[in-house]
Amino acid sequence: MEITEYKAITEGLLFASGDEGITKKQLERILELDKKTIDHIIDEIRYDYEHIERGITLMQSKEVLHLTTKPEHSNYYQKLIDTPQNSKLSQAALESLAIIAYQQPITRTEIEEIRGVKSDRPVQTLIAKSLIEEVGRKNGIGRPMMFGTSTDFLIYFGLKSIEELPPLPEGIEESDVEQEADLFFEKFKDQLHEKN
């Protein structure tokens, strides 16, 4: 495989790793390359991002590599944050919202166990849209955050309280919660998208 293809794969891995980032050791293991080659690939990617026409840069914090926006463009990112968005919720965000609504209070790890995939971004999207909020910390190692639906969630769906959610069928398995909850949220999907 050519070095340019490894660079492309590495860039994709950096993007896919999101906020958690990725270490050089992880890259060595995933790409099955030695440290010297990984360092060379990272140096080339860093060099590419240093050009003025690029909006992303490569940052290393301790041993973890992240893709991030360039600080010199921060005033534009602030404008984006301050501008009302018309973005729709992704399927992943809707699934996560359904799980949270029916299983609250629930941790991100528990959401991921039900969905079977990482849920950092959907959870962050739901927090940014004020549909969910932190409702406490779970007792145990690391005291992870627990999430629940917010008042805005109730307003969006025209509910007076969370008790107005339709009940899930008797004897439902935890793994089926996502599917059953999706049926409920499907009828509200268009309404939610119009309000966002």
mmCIF file of C-alpha atoms in Angstrom, residues 2-195:
data_model
loop_
_atom_site.group_PDB
_atom_site.id
_atom_site.type_symbol
_atom_site.label_atom_id
_atom_site.label_comp_id
_atom_site.label_asym_id
_atom_site.label_seq_id
_atom_site.Cartn_x
_atom_site.Cartn_y
_atom_site.Cartn_z
ATOM 1 C CA GLU A 2 1.250 3.495 -0.849
ATOM 2 C CA ILE A 3 2.031 6.040 1.891
ATOM 3 C CA THR A 4 -0.682 8.336 0.462
ATOM 4 C CA GLU A 5 -3.282 5.620 1.084
ATOM 5 C CA TYR A 6 -2.044 5.160 4.655
ATOM 6 C CA LYS A 7 -2.306 8.940 5.114
ATOM 7 C CA ALA A 8 -5.912 8.863 3.900
ATOM 8 C CA ILE A 9 -6.764 5.969 6.227
ATOM 9 C CA THR A 10 -5.053 7.726 9.148
ATOM 10 C CA GLU A 11 -6.986 10.926 8.456
ATOM 11 C CA GLY A 12 -10.216 8.910 8.426
ATOM 12 C CA LEU A 13 -9.278 7.245 11.721
ATOM 13 C CA LEU A 14 -8.524 10.642 13.268
ATOM 14 C CA PHE A 15 -11.913 11.925 12.123
ATOM 15 C CA ALA A 16 -13.772 8.803 13.277
ATOM 16 C CA SER A 17 -12.131 8.907 16.711
ATOM 17 C CA GLY A 18 -13.874 12.239 17.379
ATOM 18 C CA ASP A 19 -13.358 13.907 20.733
ATOM 19 C CA GLU A 20 -11.605 10.869 22.211
ATOM 20 C CA GLY A 21 -8.827 11.051 19.635
ATOM 21 C CA ILE A 22 -6.400 8.269 18.845
ATOM 22 C CA THR A 23 -2.870 7.426 19.985
ATOM 23 C CA LYS A 24 0.115 6.603 17.799
ATOM 24 C CA LYS A 25 0.218 3.160 19.422
ATOM 25 C CA GLN A 26 -3.380 2.565 18.333
ATOM 26 C CA LEU A 27 -2.452 3.661 14.808
ATOM 27 C CA GLU A 28 0.519 1.279 14.820
ATOM 28 C CA ARG A 29 -1.751 -1.594 15.829
ATOM 29 C CA ILE A 30 -4.613 -0.766 13.424
ATOM 30 C CA LEU A 31 -2.424 -0.023 10.399
ATOM 31 C CA GLU A 32 0.117 -2.723 11.304
ATOM 32 C CA LEU A 33 2.986 -0.267 10.777
ATOM 33 C CA ASP A 34 6.070 0.527 12.838
ATOM 34 C CA LYS A 35 6.507 3.650 14.971
ATOM 35 C CA LYS A 36 8.851 5.332 12.473
ATOM 36 C CA THR A 37 6.329 4.997 9.629
ATOM 37 C CA ILE A 38 3.456 6.251 11.811
ATOM 38 C CA ASP A 39 5.563 9.262 12.857
ATOM 39 C CA HIS A 40 6.270 9.977 9.175
ATOM 40 C CA ILE A 41 2.559 9.762 8.270
ATOM 41 C CA ILE A 42 1.594 12.037 11.178
ATOM 42 C CA ASP A 43 4.296 14.557 10.207
ATOM 43 C CA GLU A 44 2.989 14.640 6.626
ATOM 44 C CA ILE A 45 -0.606 15.108 7.759
ATOM 45 C CA ARG A 46 0.462 17.862 10.162
ATOM 46 C CA TYR A 47 2.400 19.575 7.329
ATOM 47 C CA ASP A 48 -0.627 19.366 4.997
ATOM 48 C CA TYR A 49 -2.873 20.970 7.621
ATOM 49 C CA GLU A 50 -0.461 23.845 8.253
ATOM 50 C CA HIS A 51 -1.303 25.436 4.896
ATOM 51 C CA ILE A 52 -3.551 28.490 4.955
ATOM 52 C CA GLU A 53 -6.214 26.927 2.719
ATOM 53 C CA ARG A 54 -6.951 24.195 5.273
ATOM 54 C CA GLY A 55 -9.550 24.694 7.997
ATOM 55 C CA ILE A 56 -8.487 21.790 10.184
ATOM 56 C CA THR A 57 -5.324 21.155 12.113
ATOM 57 C CA LEU A 58 -3.801 18.195 13.909
ATOM 58 C CA MET A 59 -3.371 18.622 17.637
ATOM 59 C CA GLN A 60 -1.577 16.348 20.070
ATOM 60 C CA SER A 61 -2.553 16.456 23.726
ATOM 61 C CA LYS A 62 -0.305 14.219 25.801
ATOM 62 C CA GLU A 63 -0.238 11.004 23.743
ATOM 63 C CA VAL A 64 -3.588 11.523 21.991
ATOM 64 C CA LEU A 65 -3.980 12.956 18.474
ATOM 65 C CA HIS A 66 -7.086 14.974 17.543
ATOM 66 C CA LEU A 67 -8.394 16.753 14.493
ATOM 67 C CA THR A 68 -9.513 20.224 15.482
ATOM 68 C CA THR A 69 -10.455 23.552 13.936
ATOM 69 C CA LYS A 70 -7.875 26.296 13.592
ATOM 70 C CA PRO A 71 -7.926 28.885 16.408
ATOM 71 C CA GLU A 72 -7.521 31.772 13.955
ATOM 72 C CA HIS A 73 -10.986 30.976 12.551
ATOM 73 C CA SER A 74 -12.703 30.992 15.952
ATOM 74 C CA ASN A 75 -14.820 34.108 15.269
ATOM 75 C CA TYR A 76 -16.551 32.220 12.419
ATOM 76 C CA TYR A 77 -17.247 29.213 14.631
ATOM 77 C CA GLN A 78 -18.766 31.528 17.215
ATOM 78 C CA LYS A 79 -21.099 32.931 14.532
ATOM 79 C CA LEU A 80 -22.164 29.386 13.699
ATOM 80 C CA ILE A 81 -22.920 28.670 17.350
ATOM 81 C CA ASP A 82 -24.862 31.929 17.692
ATOM 82 C CA THR A 83 -26.929 31.281 14.534
ATOM 83 C CA PRO A 84 -30.173 29.333 14.976
ATOM 84 C CA GLN A 85 -29.820 26.010 13.222
ATOM 85 C CA ASN A 86 -32.296 24.267 11.010
ATOM 86 C CA SER A 87 -30.492 20.966 11.254
ATOM 87 C CA LYS A 88 -32.452 17.781 11.662
ATOM 88 C CA LEU A 89 -31.704 15.138 14.234
ATOM 89 C CA SER A 90 -29.848 12.153 12.841
ATOM 90 C CA GLN A 91 -31.224 8.650 13.164
ATOM 91 C CA ALA A 92 -28.547 7.985 15.796
ATOM 92 C CA ALA A 93 -29.704 11.006 17.831
ATOM 93 C CA LEU A 94 -33.353 9.924 17.573
ATOM 94 C CA GLU A 95 -32.459 6.391 18.694
ATOM 95 C CA SER A 96 -30.464 7.736 21.621
ATOM 96 C CA LEU A 97 -33.298 10.103 22.557
ATOM 97 C CA ALA A 98 -35.795 7.236 22.552
ATOM 98 C CA ILE A 99 -33.551 5.128 24.762
ATOM 99 C CA ILE A 100 -32.994 8.003 27.195
ATOM 100 C CA ALA A 101 -36.711 8.820 27.336
ATOM 101 C CA TYR A 102 -37.661 5.261 28.289
ATOM 102 C CA GLN A 103 -34.653 4.261 30.387
ATOM 103 C CA GLN A 104 -33.798 7.485 32.243
ATOM 104 C CA PRO A 105 -31.733 8.101 34.214
ATOM 105 C CA ILE A 106 -29.148 6.395 32.037
ATOM 106 C CA THR A 107 -25.406 6.734 31.401
ATOM 107 C CA ARG A 108 -23.783 7.107 27.982
ATOM 108 C CA THR A 109 -22.207 3.654 28.389
ATOM 109 C CA GLU A 110 -25.619 2.121 29.042
ATOM 110 C CA ILE A 111 -26.991 3.853 25.928
ATOM 111 C CA GLU A 112 -24.091 2.393 23.928
ATOM 112 C CA GLU A 113 -24.787 -1.088 25.310
ATOM 113 C CA ILE A 114 -28.381 -0.881 24.064
ATOM 114 C CA ARG A 115 -27.523 0.670 20.683
ATOM 115 C CA GLY A 116 -24.417 -1.445 20.164
ATOM 116 C CA VAL A 117 -22.386 1.536 18.909
ATOM 117 C CA LYS A 118 -20.610 4.574 20.334
ATOM 118 C CA SER A 119 -23.051 7.335 21.210
ATOM 119 C CA ASP A 120 -20.855 10.317 22.122
ATOM 120 C CA ARG A 121 -21.961 12.489 19.215
ATOM 121 C CA PRO A 122 -25.694 11.752 19.402
ATOM 122 C CA VAL A 123 -25.655 12.483 23.138
ATOM 123 C CA GLN A 124 -23.733 15.747 22.565
ATOM 124 C CA THR A 125 -26.234 16.736 19.852
ATOM 125 C CA LEU A 126 -29.161 16.098 22.199
ATOM 126 C CA ILE A 127 -27.489 18.151 24.953
ATOM 127 C CA ALA A 128 -26.771 20.995 22.490
ATOM 128 C CA LYS A 129 -30.438 21.002 21.445
ATOM 129 C CA SER A 130 -31.486 20.964 25.129
ATOM 130 C CA LEU A 131 -33.549 17.797 24.670
ATOM 131 C CA ILE A 132 -31.627 15.971 27.406
ATOM 132 C CA GLU A 133 -29.666 17.076 30.459
ATOM 133 C CA GLU A 134 -27.453 15.723 33.182
ATOM 134 C CA VAL A 135 -29.623 14.489 36.034
ATOM 135 C CA GLY A 136 -26.951 13.205 38.393
ATOM 136 C CA ARG A 137 -24.015 10.867 38.766
ATOM 137 C CA LYS A 138 -24.143 7.096 39.054
ATOM 138 C CA ASN A 139 -22.557 5.531 42.111
ATOM 139 C CA GLY A 140 -19.590 3.439 41.149
ATOM 140 C CA ILE A 141 -16.219 3.671 39.448
ATOM 141 C CA GLY A 142 -15.717 7.046 37.792
ATOM 142 C CA ARG A 143 -19.192 8.248 38.840
ATOM 143 C CA PRO A 144 -20.432 8.571 35.218
ATOM 144 C CA MET A 145 -23.011 11.190 34.284
ATOM 145 C CA MET A 146 -26.623 10.098 34.057
ATOM 146 C CA PHE A 147 -28.916 11.693 31.498
ATOM 147 C CA GLY A 148 -32.631 12.307 31.369
ATOM 148 C CA THR A 149 -35.029 14.235 29.180
ATOM 149 C CA SER A 150 -35.432 17.968 29.700
ATOM 150 C CA THR A 151 -38.386 20.323 29.904
ATOM 151 C CA ASP A 152 -37.684 21.249 26.262
ATOM 152 C CA PHE A 153 -38.182 17.571 25.364
ATOM 153 C CA LEU A 154 -41.632 17.645 26.931
ATOM 154 C CA ILE A 155 -42.487 20.905 25.145
ATOM 155 C CA TYR A 156 -41.290 19.584 21.747
ATOM 156 C CA PHE A 157 -43.446 16.492 22.038
ATOM 157 C CA GLY A 158 -46.415 18.190 23.687
ATOM 158 C CA LEU A 159 -46.185 16.137 26.863
ATOM 159 C CA LYS A 160 -47.056 17.387 30.343
ATOM 160 C CA SER A 161 -44.777 14.818 31.960
ATOM 161 C CA ILE A 162 -42.631 11.843 31.026
ATOM 162 C CA GLU A 163 -45.411 9.586 32.347
ATOM 163 C CA GLU A 164 -47.410 10.497 29.217
ATOM 164 C CA LEU A 165 -45.029 8.467 27.031
ATOM 165 C CA PRO A 166 -46.934 5.448 25.739
ATOM 166 C CA PRO A 167 -46.044 2.331 27.746
ATOM 167 C CA LEU A 168 -43.758 -0.250 26.204
ATOM 168 C CA PRO A 169 -45.316 -3.693 25.694
ATOM 169 C CA GLU A 170 -45.189 -6.155 28.600
ATOM 170 C CA GLY A 171 -42.178 -8.456 28.808
ATOM 171 C CA ILE A 172 -40.080 -6.368 26.445
ATOM 172 C CA GLU A 173 -36.350 -7.068 26.464
ATOM 173 C CA GLU A 174 -33.986 -4.167 27.086
ATOM 174 C CA SER A 175 -32.508 -4.673 23.614
ATOM 175 C CA ASP A 176 -35.971 -4.100 22.098
ATOM 176 C CA VAL A 177 -36.433 -0.731 23.830
ATOM 177 C CA GLU A 178 -34.781 1.117 20.936
ATOM 178 C CA GLN A 179 -37.088 -0.470 18.343
ATOM 179 C CA GLU A 180 -40.255 0.075 20.366
ATOM 180 C CA ALA A 181 -39.318 3.632 21.259
ATOM 181 C CA ASP A 182 -38.576 4.388 17.604
ATOM 182 C CA LEU A 183 -42.177 3.507 16.766
ATOM 183 C CA PHE A 184 -43.340 6.153 19.233
ATOM 184 C CA PHE A 185 -40.901 8.814 18.038
ATOM 185 C CA GLU A 186 -41.566 8.146 14.357
ATOM 186 C CA LYS A 187 -44.887 10.001 14.534
ATOM 187 C CA PHE A 188 -43.179 12.994 16.176
ATOM 188 C CA LYS A 189 -40.168 13.009 13.857
ATOM 189 C CA ASP A 190 -41.598 15.497 11.343
ATOM 190 C CA GLN A 191 -42.821 17.773 14.125
ATOM 191 C CA LEU A 192 -39.376 17.777 15.734
ATOM 192 C CA HIS A 193 -37.652 18.493 12.415
ATOM 193 C CA GLU A 194 -39.988 21.418 11.713
ATOM 194 C CA LYS A 195 -39.175 22.983 15.085
#
